Short mmCIF file of C-alpha atoms in Angstrom, two decimals:
data_model
loop_
_atom_site.label_atom_id
_atom_site.label_comp_id
_atom_site.label_asym_id
_atom_site.label_seq_id
_atom_site.Cartn_x
_atom_site.Cartn_y
_atom_site.Cartn_z
CA MET A 1 -25.04 47.07 147.34
CA GLU A 2 -23.16 43.84 147.88
CA ASN A 3 -23.42 42.12 151.24
CA THR A 4 -19.68 41.74 151.60
CA THR A 5 -19.14 45.42 151.22
CA THR A 6 -21.91 46.22 153.62
CA THR A 7 -20.49 43.95 156.25
CA ALA A 8 -17.04 45.37 155.83
CA ALA A 9 -18.37 48.86 156.19
CA ALA A 10 -20.57 47.98 159.21
CA ASN A 11 -18.24 49.50 161.79
CA SER A 12 -20.14 52.60 162.97
CA SER A 13 -21.17 52.64 166.63
CA PHE A 14 -24.27 54.30 168.06
CA VAL A 15 -22.32 57.48 168.80
CA HIS A 16 -20.74 57.51 165.34
CA SER A 17 -24.18 57.09 163.77
CA VAL A 18 -25.69 59.93 165.82
CA ILE A 19 -22.75 62.16 164.88
CA ASN A 20 -23.18 61.31 161.20
CA MET A 21 -26.95 61.86 161.23
CA VAL A 22 -26.83 65.12 163.19
CA GLY A 23 -23.91 66.22 161.04
CA ILE A 24 -25.87 65.74 157.82
CA LEU A 25 -29.04 67.38 159.19
CA ILE A 26 -27.55 70.40 160.90
CA GLY A 27 -25.83 73.18 159.01
CA LEU A 28 -27.46 75.56 156.55
CA GLY A 29 -30.82 75.08 158.23
CA GLN A 30 -29.71 76.81 161.41
CA LEU A 31 -28.40 79.79 159.43
CA SER A 32 -31.75 80.44 157.74
CA THR A 33 -34.12 79.57 160.61
CA PRO A 34 -34.06 83.09 162.19
CA TYR A 35 -34.94 84.55 158.78
CA ALA A 36 -37.79 82.03 158.45
CA PHE A 37 -39.07 82.83 161.97
CA GLU A 38 -39.11 86.57 161.27
CA ASN A 39 -40.89 86.16 157.93
CA GLY A 40 -43.31 83.44 159.00
CA GLY A 41 -43.99 84.54 162.58
CA TRP A 42 -43.20 82.90 165.91
CA SER A 43 -46.13 80.49 165.55
CA SER A 44 -44.41 78.98 162.51
CA ALA A 45 -42.19 77.23 165.06
CA PHE A 46 -44.99 74.66 165.37
CA LEU A 47 -44.58 73.97 161.65
CA LEU A 48 -40.83 73.43 162.16
CA ILE A 49 -41.44 71.03 165.04
CA GLY A 50 -44.21 69.21 163.18
CA LEU A 51 -42.02 68.70 160.13
CA GLY A 52 -39.26 67.36 162.40
CA ILE A 53 -41.60 64.76 163.88
CA MET A 54 -42.88 63.83 160.43
CA CYS A 55 -39.37 63.36 159.00
CA ALA A 56 -38.24 61.35 162.04
CA TYR A 57 -41.15 58.98 161.38
CA THR A 58 -40.28 58.64 157.68
CA ALA A 59 -36.67 57.86 158.66
CA HIS A 60 -38.07 55.01 160.75
CA ILE A 61 -40.17 53.54 157.94
CA ILE A 62 -37.25 53.70 155.52
CA VAL A 63 -35.58 51.11 157.75
CA LYS A 64 -38.79 49.08 157.75
CA CYS A 65 -38.55 48.92 153.96
CA LEU A 66 -34.97 47.67 154.21
CA ASP A 67 -35.87 45.04 156.82
CA ASP A 68 -38.79 43.55 154.91
CA GLU A 69 -38.12 39.80 154.90
CA GLU A 70 -40.27 38.99 151.90
CA GLU A 71 -38.04 40.92 149.51
CA ASP A 72 -34.49 40.67 148.27
CA SER A 73 -32.09 41.05 151.20
CA ASN A 74 -29.58 42.75 148.93
CA SER A 75 -31.70 45.93 148.94
CA LYS A 76 -29.60 48.27 151.07
CA SER A 77 -29.78 51.75 149.54
CA TYR A 78 -32.46 54.35 148.81
CA PRO A 79 -32.55 53.55 145.05
CA ASP A 80 -32.84 49.85 145.96
CA ILE A 81 -35.96 50.69 147.99
CA GLY A 82 -37.43 52.56 145.04
CA GLU A 83 -36.81 49.57 142.78
CA LYS A 84 -38.24 47.17 145.35
CA ALA A 85 -41.45 49.22 145.45
CA PHE A 86 -42.00 50.23 141.83
CA GLY A 87 -39.43 48.42 139.73
CA THR A 88 -36.93 50.02 137.39
CA LYS A 89 -39.03 53.20 137.02
CA GLY A 90 -39.04 53.64 140.78
CA ARG A 91 -35.26 53.33 140.91
CA LEU A 92 -34.84 55.84 138.07
CA ILE A 93 -37.13 58.42 139.70
CA VAL A 94 -35.46 58.05 143.09
CA SER A 95 -31.98 58.29 141.62
CA THR A 96 -32.94 61.46 139.75
CA PHE A 97 -34.22 63.11 142.92
CA ILE A 98 -31.16 61.99 144.88
CA TYR A 99 -28.80 63.58 142.40
CA LEU A 100 -30.93 66.73 142.39
CA GLU A 101 -30.75 66.96 146.18
CA ILE A 102 -27.00 66.49 146.22
CA PHE A 103 -26.64 69.00 143.39
CA PHE A 104 -28.75 71.71 145.05
CA THR A 105 -27.33 71.06 148.52
CA LEU A 106 -23.74 71.43 147.38
CA ILE A 107 -24.66 74.61 145.50
CA SER A 108 -26.28 76.01 148.66
CA TYR A 109 -23.19 75.19 150.73
CA THR A 110 -20.97 76.90 148.18
CA ILE A 111 -23.18 80.02 148.04
CA SER A 112 -23.02 80.25 151.83
CA LEU A 113 -19.26 79.81 151.71
CA SER A 114 -18.93 82.62 149.17
CA ASP A 115 -21.24 85.00 151.08
CA ASN A 116 -19.36 84.63 154.35
CA ILE A 117 -15.76 84.32 153.18
CA ARG A 118 -15.76 87.87 151.81
CA LEU A 119 -16.44 89.15 155.35
CA VAL A 120 -13.84 86.86 156.92
CA PHE A 121 -11.21 88.37 154.61
CA ALA A 122 -12.61 91.90 154.47
CA GLY A 123 -10.00 94.27 153.05
CA VAL A 124 -8.18 91.53 151.13
CA HIS A 125 -7.95 92.03 147.36
CA LEU A 126 -7.11 89.05 145.13
CA GLN A 127 -7.22 88.53 141.39
CA LEU A 128 -6.47 85.64 139.07
CA PRO A 129 -4.65 86.59 135.84
CA GLY A 130 -6.91 86.33 132.83
CA LEU A 131 -10.09 85.76 134.87
CA HIS A 132 -12.63 88.44 135.76
CA LEU A 133 -13.39 87.22 139.29
CA SER A 134 -14.10 89.26 142.40
CA THR A 135 -12.04 88.77 145.56
CA ALA A 136 -14.89 86.78 147.16
CA GLN A 137 -15.03 84.47 144.14
CA VAL A 138 -11.26 83.91 144.18
CA LEU A 139 -11.39 83.12 147.90
CA THR A 140 -14.25 80.67 147.28
CA VAL A 141 -12.23 78.91 144.58
CA ILE A 142 -9.30 78.53 147.01
CA ALA A 143 -11.60 77.14 149.73
CA ILE A 144 -13.10 74.57 147.36
CA LEU A 145 -9.64 73.42 146.30
CA ILE A 146 -8.76 72.92 149.97
CA ALA A 147 -11.94 70.86 150.50
CA LEU A 148 -11.43 68.56 147.49
CA PRO A 149 -9.29 65.92 149.29
CA SER A 150 -12.20 65.15 151.66
CA LEU A 151 -14.09 63.63 148.70
CA TRP A 152 -11.46 60.89 148.52
CA LEU A 153 -12.38 59.46 151.93
CA LYS A 154 -13.98 56.04 151.59
CA ASP A 155 -16.24 54.81 154.42
CA LEU A 156 -18.68 56.66 156.66
CA SER A 157 -16.71 55.83 159.79
CA SER A 158 -13.77 57.79 158.38
CA ILE A 159 -16.04 60.66 157.38
CA SER A 160 -17.61 60.83 160.85
CA PHE A 161 -14.80 63.04 162.10
CA LEU A 162 -15.82 65.57 159.44
CA SER A 163 -19.40 65.30 160.66
CA PHE A 164 -18.19 65.99 164.19
CA GLY A 165 -16.32 69.01 162.82
CA GLY A 166 -19.55 70.24 161.23
CA ILE A 167 -21.40 69.85 164.53
CA LEU A 168 -18.63 71.72 166.33
CA MET A 169 -18.86 74.59 163.82
CA SER A 170 -22.64 74.72 164.30
CA LEU A 171 -22.22 74.89 168.07
CA LEU A 172 -19.72 77.73 167.65
CA ILE A 173 -22.21 79.66 165.52
CA PHE A 174 -24.99 79.05 168.05
CA THR A 175 -22.79 80.12 170.95
CA SER A 176 -21.63 83.22 169.09
CA VAL A 177 -25.19 84.32 168.38
CA ALA A 178 -26.24 83.62 171.97
CA SER A 179 -23.33 85.66 173.34
CA LEU A 180 -24.45 88.74 171.39
CA ALA A 181 -27.33 89.39 173.78
CA GLY A 182 -25.37 88.57 176.91
CA PHE A 183 -22.00 90.22 176.37
CA SER A 184 -21.96 92.49 173.30
CA GLY A 185 -24.72 94.93 174.17
CA VAL A 186 -27.06 93.82 171.36
CA GLU A 187 -30.49 93.67 172.96
CA ALA A 188 -32.88 90.84 172.11
CA ASN A 189 -35.92 93.13 172.20
CA GLN A 190 -37.19 92.86 168.63
CA SER A 191 -40.84 91.98 168.14
CA ILE A 192 -41.56 88.80 166.18
CA PRO A 193 -44.88 88.75 164.28
CA ALA A 194 -47.34 86.10 165.43
CA LEU A 195 -48.08 84.76 161.95
CA GLN A 196 -47.50 85.94 158.40
CA LEU A 197 -49.52 83.44 156.46
CA HIS A 198 -48.56 84.75 153.02
CA ASN A 199 -44.90 83.86 153.68
CA ILE A 200 -45.53 80.28 154.83
CA PRO A 201 -45.14 78.77 151.32
CA SER A 202 -41.64 80.18 150.92
CA ILE A 203 -40.37 79.50 154.46
CA SER A 204 -41.78 75.96 154.49
CA GLY A 205 -39.03 75.04 152.04
CA LEU A 206 -36.41 76.43 154.45
CA TYR A 207 -37.86 74.41 157.32
CA ILE A 208 -38.06 71.19 155.29
CA TYR A 209 -34.48 71.68 154.17
CA SER A 210 -33.38 71.39 157.81
CA TYR A 211 -34.52 67.75 157.82
CA GLY A 212 -33.12 66.63 154.48
CA GLY A 213 -30.85 63.62 154.83
CA HIS A 214 -32.96 60.57 154.10
CA ILE A 215 -30.90 59.62 151.05
CA VAL A 216 -27.99 58.89 153.39
CA PHE A 217 -30.00 57.10 156.10
CA PRO A 218 -29.96 53.67 154.39
CA ASN A 219 -26.18 53.95 154.16
CA LEU A 220 -25.96 54.97 157.82
CA TYR A 221 -28.15 52.00 158.70
CA THR A 222 -26.06 49.46 156.79
CA ALA A 223 -22.86 50.96 158.25
CA MET A 224 -23.99 50.40 161.87
CA LYS A 225 -22.56 47.64 164.03
CA ASP A 226 -26.02 47.16 165.55
CA PRO A 227 -28.68 48.22 163.00
CA SER A 228 -31.47 47.52 165.51
CA LYS A 229 -30.54 50.81 167.23
CA PHE A 230 -31.20 52.90 164.14
CA THR A 231 -34.62 54.05 165.34
CA LYS A 232 -33.07 55.32 168.57
CA VAL A 233 -30.38 57.04 166.52
CA SER A 234 -32.99 58.82 164.38
CA ILE A 235 -35.14 59.87 167.35
CA THR A 236 -32.09 61.22 169.19
CA SER A 237 -30.75 63.04 166.14
CA PHE A 238 -34.03 64.65 165.06
CA THR A 239 -34.81 65.74 168.61
CA LEU A 240 -31.42 67.45 168.96
CA VAL A 241 -31.65 69.14 165.56
CA THR A 242 -35.24 70.34 166.13
CA LEU A 243 -34.40 71.84 169.54
CA PHE A 244 -31.26 73.41 168.14
CA ASN A 245 -32.95 75.02 165.13
CA THR A 246 -35.95 76.23 167.14
CA ALA A 247 -33.71 77.92 169.71
CA MET A 248 -31.60 79.51 166.98
CA GLY A 249 -34.71 80.75 165.18
CA PHE A 250 -36.18 82.51 168.22
CA MET A 251 -32.83 83.91 169.29
CA GLY A 252 -31.88 85.34 165.90
CA ALA A 253 -35.33 86.83 165.25
CA LYS A 254 -35.41 88.51 168.68
CA LEU A 255 -31.92 89.95 168.19
CA PHE A 256 -32.32 91.42 164.71
CA GLY A 257 -36.03 91.48 163.87
CA PRO A 258 -36.80 92.76 160.34
CA ARG A 259 -33.06 93.35 159.76
CA VAL A 260 -32.22 89.65 159.98
CA ASN A 261 -30.47 88.28 156.90
CA SER A 262 -31.17 84.94 155.23
CA GLN A 263 -27.93 83.84 156.92
CA ILE A 264 -27.79 84.94 160.55
CA THR A 265 -24.02 85.47 160.44
CA LEU A 266 -24.45 88.26 157.87
CA SER A 267 -26.59 90.22 160.34
CA MET A 268 -24.08 90.18 163.19
CA PRO A 269 -22.03 93.35 163.93
CA PRO A 270 -18.80 92.85 161.93
CA HIS A 271 -16.42 94.42 164.48
CA LEU A 272 -17.16 91.93 167.29
CA VAL A 273 -14.91 88.97 168.06
CA VAL A 274 -17.91 86.61 168.32
CA THR A 275 -18.94 87.65 164.82
CA LYS A 276 -15.53 86.76 163.45
CA ILE A 277 -15.76 83.36 165.18
CA ALA A 278 -19.22 82.75 163.70
CA LEU A 279 -18.07 83.78 160.23
CA TRP A 280 -15.07 81.45 160.38
CA ALA A 281 -17.31 78.61 161.58
CA THR A 282 -19.76 79.27 158.74
CA VAL A 283 -16.95 79.20 156.19
CA LEU A 284 -15.56 75.94 157.57
CA THR A 285 -18.98 74.23 157.81
CA PRO A 286 -19.43 73.59 154.06
CA MET A 287 -15.89 72.21 153.90
CA THR A 288 -16.91 69.56 156.45
CA LYS A 289 -20.16 68.74 154.61
CA TYR A 290 -19.02 68.02 151.06
CA ALA A 291 -17.78 64.48 151.72
CA LEU A 292 -20.86 63.23 153.59
CA SER A 293 -23.25 64.86 151.11
CA PHE A 294 -21.40 63.18 148.24
CA ALA A 295 -21.29 59.77 150.01
CA PRO A 296 -24.37 58.20 148.28
CA VAL A 297 -23.01 59.04 144.82
CA ALA A 298 -19.54 57.81 145.77
CA ILE A 299 -20.86 54.50 147.10
CA GLN A 300 -23.08 53.93 144.07
CA LEU A 301 -20.23 54.81 141.71
CA GLU A 302 -17.77 52.46 143.39
CA HIS A 303 -20.16 49.51 143.23
CA SER A 304 -20.85 50.11 139.54
CA LEU A 305 -17.14 49.79 138.68
CA PRO A 306 -15.74 46.50 137.32
CA THR A 307 -14.79 44.02 140.03
CA TYR A 308 -11.29 43.47 138.66
CA LEU A 309 -10.22 47.02 139.53
CA SER A 310 -8.02 47.37 142.60
CA SER A 311 -9.23 49.29 145.65
CA ARG A 312 -6.65 52.00 144.92
CA MET A 313 -7.96 52.48 141.36
CA ARG A 314 -11.53 52.60 142.67
CA MET A 315 -10.52 55.34 145.10
CA VAL A 316 -8.84 57.31 142.32
CA ILE A 317 -11.90 57.11 140.06
CA ARG A 318 -14.31 57.96 142.87
CA GLY A 319 -12.23 60.90 144.07
CA SER A 320 -11.66 62.23 140.55
CA VAL A 321 -15.35 62.16 139.65
CA GLY A 322 -16.24 63.86 142.94
CA SER A 323 -13.63 66.55 142.41
CA ILE A 324 -14.86 67.32 138.88
CA LEU A 325 -18.48 67.52 140.05
CA LEU A 326 -17.58 69.83 142.93
CA LEU A 327 -15.70 72.17 140.59
CA LEU A 328 -18.73 72.25 138.29
CA ILE A 329 -20.96 73.06 141.25
CA LEU A 330 -18.55 75.86 142.19
CA VAL A 331 -19.07 77.51 138.80
CA LEU A 332 -22.87 77.23 139.08
CA ALA A 333 -22.93 78.56 142.67
CA LEU A 334 -20.94 81.65 141.70
CA SER A 335 -23.41 82.24 138.86
CA VAL A 336 -26.58 82.02 141.02
CA PRO A 337 -25.77 83.75 144.36
CA TYR A 338 -29.30 83.73 145.83
CA PHE A 339 -28.98 81.69 149.03
CA GLU A 340 -32.47 81.84 150.54
CA HIS A 341 -34.29 81.14 147.26
CA VAL A 342 -32.04 78.23 146.24
CA LEU A 343 -32.39 76.76 149.75
CA SER A 344 -36.18 77.10 149.74
CA LEU A 345 -36.45 75.64 146.23
CA THR A 346 -34.31 72.68 147.26
CA GLY A 347 -36.54 71.98 150.25
CA SER A 348 -39.83 72.33 148.39
CA LEU A 349 -38.91 70.67 145.10
CA VAL A 350 -36.61 67.84 146.15
CA ILE A 351 -36.27 67.21 149.88
CA VAL A 352 -40.01 67.12 150.58
CA ALA A 353 -40.27 64.27 148.08
CA LEU A 354 -37.30 62.28 149.40
CA SER A 355 -38.01 62.92 153.09
CA ALA A 356 -41.81 62.72 153.21
CA ILE A 357 -43.63 61.55 150.08
CA PHE A 358 -41.40 58.73 148.78
CA PRO A 359 -40.82 56.98 152.15
CA CYS A 360 -44.56 56.75 152.76
CA LEU A 361 -45.29 55.53 149.23
CA PHE A 362 -42.55 52.91 149.41
CA TYR A 363 -43.64 51.77 152.86
CA LEU A 364 -47.26 51.34 151.79
CA LYS A 365 -46.25 49.43 148.65
CA ILE A 366 -43.61 47.16 150.20
CA CYS A 367 -45.18 46.50 153.59
CA TRP A 368 -48.84 46.68 152.54
CA PRO A 369 -49.88 43.33 154.13
CA LYS A 370 -48.51 44.50 157.51
CA VAL A 371 -49.88 48.06 157.42
CA THR A 372 -52.74 48.73 159.83
CA LYS A 373 -55.55 51.15 159.00
CA PRO A 374 -54.26 53.88 161.36
CA LEU A 375 -50.83 53.68 159.74
CA MET A 376 -52.45 53.71 156.31
CA VAL A 377 -54.27 56.96 157.18
CA LEU A 378 -51.14 58.47 158.76
CA ASN A 379 -49.00 57.78 155.70
CA GLY A 380 -51.73 59.07 153.39
CA VAL A 381 -51.94 62.32 155.36
CA ILE A 382 -48.16 62.76 155.23
CA ILE A 383 -48.19 62.24 151.45
CA LEU A 384 -50.89 64.90 151.05
CA ILE A 385 -49.11 67.37 153.34
CA GLY A 386 -45.83 66.80 151.55
CA ALA A 387 -47.44 67.27 148.13
CA LEU A 388 -49.16 70.49 149.26
CA PHE A 389 -45.98 72.04 150.67
CA GLY A 390 -44.01 70.83 147.68
CA VAL A 391 -46.27 72.46 145.09
CA VAL A 392 -46.90 75.82 146.81
CA GLY A 393 -43.30 76.07 148.07
CA THR A 394 -41.81 75.34 144.66
CA ILE A 395 -44.03 77.93 142.96
CA SER A 396 -43.25 80.58 145.59
CA SER A 397 -39.48 80.04 145.65
CA SER A 398 -39.28 79.81 141.83
CA LYS A 399 -41.03 83.16 141.46
CA SER A 400 -38.74 84.74 144.07
CA LEU A 401 -35.68 83.35 142.29
CA GLU A 402 -36.84 84.76 138.96
CA VAL A 403 -37.35 88.18 140.52
CA SER A 404 -33.89 88.08 142.12
CA LYS A 405 -32.23 87.05 138.86
CA GLY A 406 -33.84 90.03 137.17
CA GLN A 407 -32.39 92.52 139.62
CA GLU A 408 -29.15 94.31 138.86
CA LEU A 409 -26.05 93.71 140.95
CA ASP A 410 -23.93 96.53 142.30
CA SER A 411 -20.13 96.54 142.33
CA TYR A 412 -20.04 94.57 145.57
CA GLY A 413 -22.04 91.68 144.08
CA LYS A 414 -25.12 92.49 146.20
CA LYS A 415 -28.63 93.02 144.89
CA MET A 416 -29.16 96.70 144.09
CA GLN A 417 -32.44 98.23 145.15
CA PRO A 418 -33.99 101.01 143.05
CA VAL A 419 -32.95 104.52 144.07
CA SER A 420 -35.95 106.38 145.49
CA GLU A 421 -37.04 109.81 144.31
CA SER A 422 -35.91 111.41 147.56
CA GLU A 423 -32.45 109.84 147.21
CA GLU A 424 -32.20 111.04 143.61
CA ARG A 425 -33.22 114.58 144.61
CA SER A 426 -30.58 114.53 147.36
CA CYS A 427 -27.92 113.41 144.86
CA LYS A 428 -28.93 116.14 142.40
CA ALA A 429 -28.85 118.78 145.12
CA THR A 430 -25.30 117.77 146.05
CA THR A 431 -24.23 117.93 142.42
CA ASN A 432 -25.84 121.33 141.97
CA LYS A 433 -23.85 122.67 144.92
CA LEU A 434 -20.68 121.52 143.22
CA LEU A 435 -21.74 123.24 140.01
CA ASP A 436 -22.40 126.45 141.92
CA VAL A 437 -18.81 126.37 143.20
CA VAL A 438 -17.39 125.63 139.79
CA GLY A 439 -19.39 128.04 137.70
CA PRO A 440 -21.04 127.64 134.29
CA ASN A 441 -17.85 127.68 132.20
CA ILE A 442 -16.47 124.46 133.62
CA GLY A 443 -18.72 122.36 131.40
CA VAL A 444 -16.39 123.13 128.50
CA VAL A 445 -13.45 121.55 130.31
CA ALA A 446 -14.95 118.69 132.35
CA LYS A 447 -18.47 118.03 131.14
CA ASP A 448 -18.39 114.34 132.07
CA LEU A 449 -17.29 114.67 135.70
CA PRO A 450 -20.57 115.70 137.37
CA SER A 451 -22.42 112.66 135.94
CA SER A 452 -19.77 110.27 137.26
CA ILE A 453 -20.00 111.86 140.69
CA LEU A 454 -23.78 111.52 140.54
CA MET A 455 -23.47 107.81 139.85
CA GLU A 456 -21.06 107.32 142.74
CA LEU A 457 -23.36 109.26 145.05
CA LYS A 458 -26.26 107.04 144.01
CA LEU A 459 -24.17 103.96 144.75
CA ALA A 460 -23.22 105.39 148.15
CA LYS A 461 -26.90 106.02 148.93
CA VAL A 462 -27.80 102.46 147.97
CA ASN A 463 -24.97 101.11 150.11
CA LEU A 464 -26.42 102.90 153.14
CA SER A 465 -29.43 100.57 153.05
CA ARG A 466 -27.28 97.46 153.43
CA THR A 467 -27.06 95.27 156.47
CA THR A 468 -24.72 96.09 159.33
CA SER A 469 -22.21 93.58 157.98
CA ASP A 470 -21.34 96.06 155.23
CA LEU A 471 -20.95 99.18 157.38
CA ALA A 472 -17.17 99.05 157.34
CA GLY A 473 -17.08 98.93 153.56
CA ILE A 474 -19.71 101.66 153.29
CA ARG A 475 -17.73 103.97 155.56
CA SER A 476 -14.61 103.39 153.50
CA SER A 477 -16.41 104.04 150.19
CA ILE A 478 -17.93 107.27 151.53
CA GLU A 479 -14.53 108.48 152.69
CA VAL A 480 -13.06 107.75 149.27
CA LEU A 481 -16.01 109.51 147.64
CA ASN A 482 -15.57 112.57 149.85
CA SER A 483 -11.89 112.65 148.98
CA LYS A 484 -12.74 112.50 145.28
CA ILE A 485 -15.25 115.33 145.67
CA GLU A 486 -12.67 117.50 147.44
CA LYS A 487 -10.18 116.85 144.66
CA GLU A 488 -12.80 117.69 142.04
CA LYS A 489 -13.64 120.92 143.90
CA SER A 490 -9.99 121.88 143.97
CA MET A 491 -9.54 121.11 140.28
CA PHE A 492 -12.72 122.95 139.37
CA GLU A 493 -11.62 125.99 141.37
CA LYS A 494 -8.24 126.07 139.66
CA THR A 495 -9.90 125.74 136.27
CA ARG A 496 -12.30 128.56 137.04
CA GLN A 497 -9.40 130.76 138.09
CA LYS A 498 -7.63 130.00 134.83
CA LEU A 499 -10.77 130.77 132.87
CA ALA A 500 -11.23 134.02 134.79
CA ALA A 501 -7.62 134.99 134.08
CA SER A 502 -8.10 134.13 130.41
CA ASN A 503 -11.29 136.16 130.25
CA ALA A 504 -9.52 139.11 131.87
CA GLU A 505 -6.68 138.84 129.39
CA VAL A 506 -9.08 138.66 126.47
CA ALA A 507 -10.97 141.68 127.80
CA SER A 508 -7.76 143.67 128.18
CA LEU A 509 -6.72 142.80 124.62
CA GLU A 510 -10.11 143.91 123.30
CA GLU A 511 -9.77 147.22 125.13
CA VAL A 512 -6.33 147.72 123.58
CA ARG A 513 -7.72 147.03 120.13
CA LYS A 514 -10.57 149.49 120.65
CA ARG A 515 -8.13 152.22 121.70
CA GLU A 516 -6.04 151.58 118.63
#
């Protein structure tokens, strides 16, 4: 990155920098932390805190790599650090992981947006001519189109107001969840397991995801008016985010226990006002995150453009490329709607490398003459821990994603669980009662109807196992089903009466013929 550009962009104060860093760290992590606490146990909170401390340290040494006086002072970005440490190969590897993180992060935001927007607009039915999209997918497309202009913003100081908006949305979600126990009658009396060791590999990715943001930290550093305060900015930001996520994790797990969803907002009672506030905040959060998440790509793209292009043309190119990429990500997100597995895979496969392993490797390589033995051991331990969590977490989340992709989806776009034998027997018993009312002759007239009713009854039974966020839709579908059954009963009864009348007429005709 050119020095002139860096200087021109160096207009972020300490408060702006804290807002930007907290804004990029907080978000999807807080939604999934209660789910991680419930599945990993309350003692897994120590893992969350430990990872926060580790990532705060690696944010500090990233700056040390930038400040190294023996190297080229033009090194100002994360890829520059990779090149400084390991040459062109280092830059290529870092750039690949950066684009992967941005790619997966934007997909995760879009999945979250799609999951929550269908509850915000429950009862709304939209369709696009010529496209087979559900209402939730159409609403997601509209939301993405609204968010596209934010990708045209240029410097981080301008984007900081979006970061502040993201923080505000996160605070609204936190406050909404906290108010459930105090004012809505939902008791926080669920028991959280102490430790579920077999789930640690999968939830470690969710925890690590909460601290992913290191690819932006060099840009935040170079955008500061006083870069010497960056360490204080990182300590302040990571402390706030760790406290925030830990509190949210305990609170959500105590409120909902085993019923907690991978996104806490989907577990909240849908009829409450606080739930509606939380859902709206969750929908708006991704729309405030797209610009800051895309910032590293935008900055790199702009500096790779020819120097003779005007600033206006650079903005047009940057904004157009960002808009096209976001639309592509929209298509992929709607095709892979598995939030918790995508989030965990992102943390284990990509963020652990960029936030733990790479910073330590680069620091040891670039600053080797200045590294003391204790620091050498510390960085070596962090590399080993990061590699361990990366491997086991990636394997676990990949297997879970494959299993989820293999499951069928019901008509609401949710994963359908297999119908148990008891549920199937109950459905058959209900159908048999209908057949008893109709009589054996009805099969000639409407032989296909009982099977269709059986399928709808199975779907209704599956729906009953959903989270409380779907109760309103379940109640409506059951009422419609009951109405259909009543109509079928009425039609069957009329048909039986007609058949009985026909049989009587045939019998009377046969008697007449016999007499003749």
